[in-house]
Amino acid sequence: YETPEHLVVKLELAGIDREDLEITVNDRLLLVRGQRKDPCRQRQQRCSFRQMEIDYGYFERRIVLPRSIDGSQVRATFLNGFLRIELPKSSHAAHTAVTVIIEQAG
């Protein structure tokens, strides 16, 4: 969504640790990568599922931003399984390539 000052991206990432996420901004491309670890694969004795509705493993989301942003001021917070990324709008186009530090909120 958009506010007068920011573009805001919010992702539901239940069961993922903050340390297993990576956010980068390159010009107008926001890239969120991570991994949801399968607790059954980490045990010596494997689990046997009847039904599985949770995706485990590596994921990547690419979001094309509709306008230029100030990459040096991007802020990300992670709380209760939700990742919130605030991208300050910029009036001029600038080549930006940054890795965003994710803060633990709350």
Short mmCIF file of C-alpha atoms in Angstrom, two decimals:
data_model
loop_
_atom_site.label_atom_id
_atom_site.label_comp_id
_atom_site.label_asym_id
_atom_site.label_seq_id
_atom_site.Cartn_x
_atom_site.Cartn_y
_atom_site.Cartn_z
CA TYR A 1 0.00 0.00 0.00
CA GLU A 2 0.97 3.62 -0.30
CA THR A 3 1.01 6.56 2.11
CA PRO A 4 1.92 10.15 1.19
CA GLU A 5 5.56 9.49 2.22
CA HIS A 6 6.11 5.74 1.71
CA LEU A 7 5.42 2.63 -0.28
CA VAL A 8 4.73 -0.14 2.24
CA VAL A 9 5.05 -3.87 1.59
CA LYS A 10 3.71 -6.33 4.15
CA LEU A 11 4.30 -10.09 3.90
CA GLU A 12 2.99 -12.91 6.06
CA LEU A 13 5.93 -15.21 6.83
CA ALA A 14 4.72 -17.46 9.64
CA GLY A 15 7.24 -20.00 10.87
CA ILE A 16 10.26 -18.23 9.40
CA ASP A 17 13.08 -16.86 11.53
CA ARG A 18 14.25 -13.29 10.92
CA GLU A 19 17.78 -14.65 10.44
CA ASP A 20 16.53 -16.73 7.49
CA LEU A 21 15.34 -13.65 5.54
CA GLU A 22 17.20 -11.35 3.18
CA ILE A 23 15.89 -8.10 1.67
CA THR A 24 17.61 -6.18 -1.11
CA VAL A 25 16.57 -3.15 -3.12
CA ASN A 26 18.10 -2.54 -6.53
CA ASP A 27 16.68 0.53 -8.29
CA ARG A 28 12.93 -0.19 -8.45
CA LEU A 29 13.14 -3.92 -7.67
CA LEU A 30 12.48 -5.19 -4.15
CA LEU A 31 13.73 -8.73 -3.55
CA VAL A 32 12.72 -10.73 -0.48
CA ARG A 33 14.34 -14.15 -0.07
CA GLY A 34 14.20 -16.67 2.70
CA GLN A 35 13.84 -20.21 3.82
CA ARG A 36 11.22 -21.97 5.92
CA LYS A 37 13.01 -24.89 7.53
CA ASP A 38 11.23 -28.23 7.71
CA PRO A 39 11.43 -29.43 11.33
CA CYS A 40 10.90 -33.05 10.23
CA ARG A 41 13.99 -33.03 8.02
CA GLN A 42 16.10 -31.83 10.95
CA ARG A 43 15.25 -34.90 13.05
CA GLN A 44 16.91 -38.26 12.81
CA GLN A 45 13.55 -39.98 12.54
CA ARG A 46 11.54 -38.71 9.56
CA CYS A 47 7.90 -37.63 9.84
CA SER A 48 5.12 -39.26 7.88
CA PHE A 49 2.41 -36.79 6.83
CA ARG A 50 -1.20 -37.52 5.95
CA GLN A 51 -1.71 -34.01 4.62
CA MET A 52 0.68 -31.05 4.25
CA GLU A 53 -0.49 -27.46 3.74
CA ILE A 54 2.69 -25.59 4.64
CA ASP A 55 5.40 -25.01 2.05
CA TYR A 56 8.92 -25.54 3.32
CA GLY A 57 12.17 -24.63 1.67
CA TYR A 58 13.60 -21.66 -0.21
CA PHE A 59 11.37 -18.87 -1.53
CA GLU A 60 11.89 -15.61 -3.36
CA ARG A 61 9.52 -12.71 -4.09
CA ARG A 62 10.35 -10.00 -6.63
CA ILE A 63 8.27 -6.84 -6.42
CA VAL A 64 8.63 -4.09 -9.02
CA LEU A 65 8.15 -0.76 -7.28
CA PRO A 66 5.90 1.75 -9.08
CA ARG A 67 8.18 4.72 -8.39
CA SER A 68 11.67 5.71 -7.25
CA ILE A 69 12.51 5.30 -3.58
CA ASP A 70 15.27 6.44 -1.25
CA GLY A 71 17.13 3.16 -0.77
CA SER A 72 19.30 4.48 2.04
CA GLN A 73 16.22 5.03 4.22
CA VAL A 74 14.40 1.72 3.70
CA ARG A 75 13.27 0.19 6.99
CA ALA A 76 12.07 -3.36 7.67
CA THR A 77 10.50 -4.75 10.84
CA PHE A 78 9.50 -8.31 11.68
CA LEU A 79 6.86 -9.07 14.31
CA ASN A 80 4.57 -12.07 14.93
CA GLY A 81 5.27 -13.59 11.52
CA PHE A 82 4.69 -10.37 9.56
CA LEU A 83 7.46 -8.56 7.68
CA ARG A 84 6.76 -4.86 7.07
CA ILE A 85 8.98 -2.91 4.69
CA GLU A 86 8.75 0.89 4.49
CA LEU A 87 10.23 2.39 1.33
CA PRO A 88 10.47 6.21 1.43
CA LYS A 89 9.41 7.85 -1.81
CA SER A 90 11.98 9.86 -3.72
CA SER A 91 11.37 12.65 -6.21
CA HIS A 92 14.43 11.78 -8.30
CA ALA A 93 15.56 8.52 -9.83
CA ALA A 94 18.81 7.27 -8.37
CA HIS A 95 20.61 3.98 -8.84
CA THR A 96 20.27 2.24 -5.50
CA ALA A 97 21.52 -1.18 -4.43
CA VAL A 98 21.16 -1.91 -0.72
CA THR A 99 20.70 -4.81 1.62
CA VAL A 100 18.11 -3.97 4.26
CA ILE A 101 18.64 -4.81 7.94
CA ILE A 102 15.52 -6.38 9.45
CA GLU A 103 14.65 -5.07 12.91
CA GLN A 104 12.83 -7.20 15.45
CA ALA A 105 9.76 -5.14 16.40
CA GLY A 106 8.01 -5.19 19.73
#
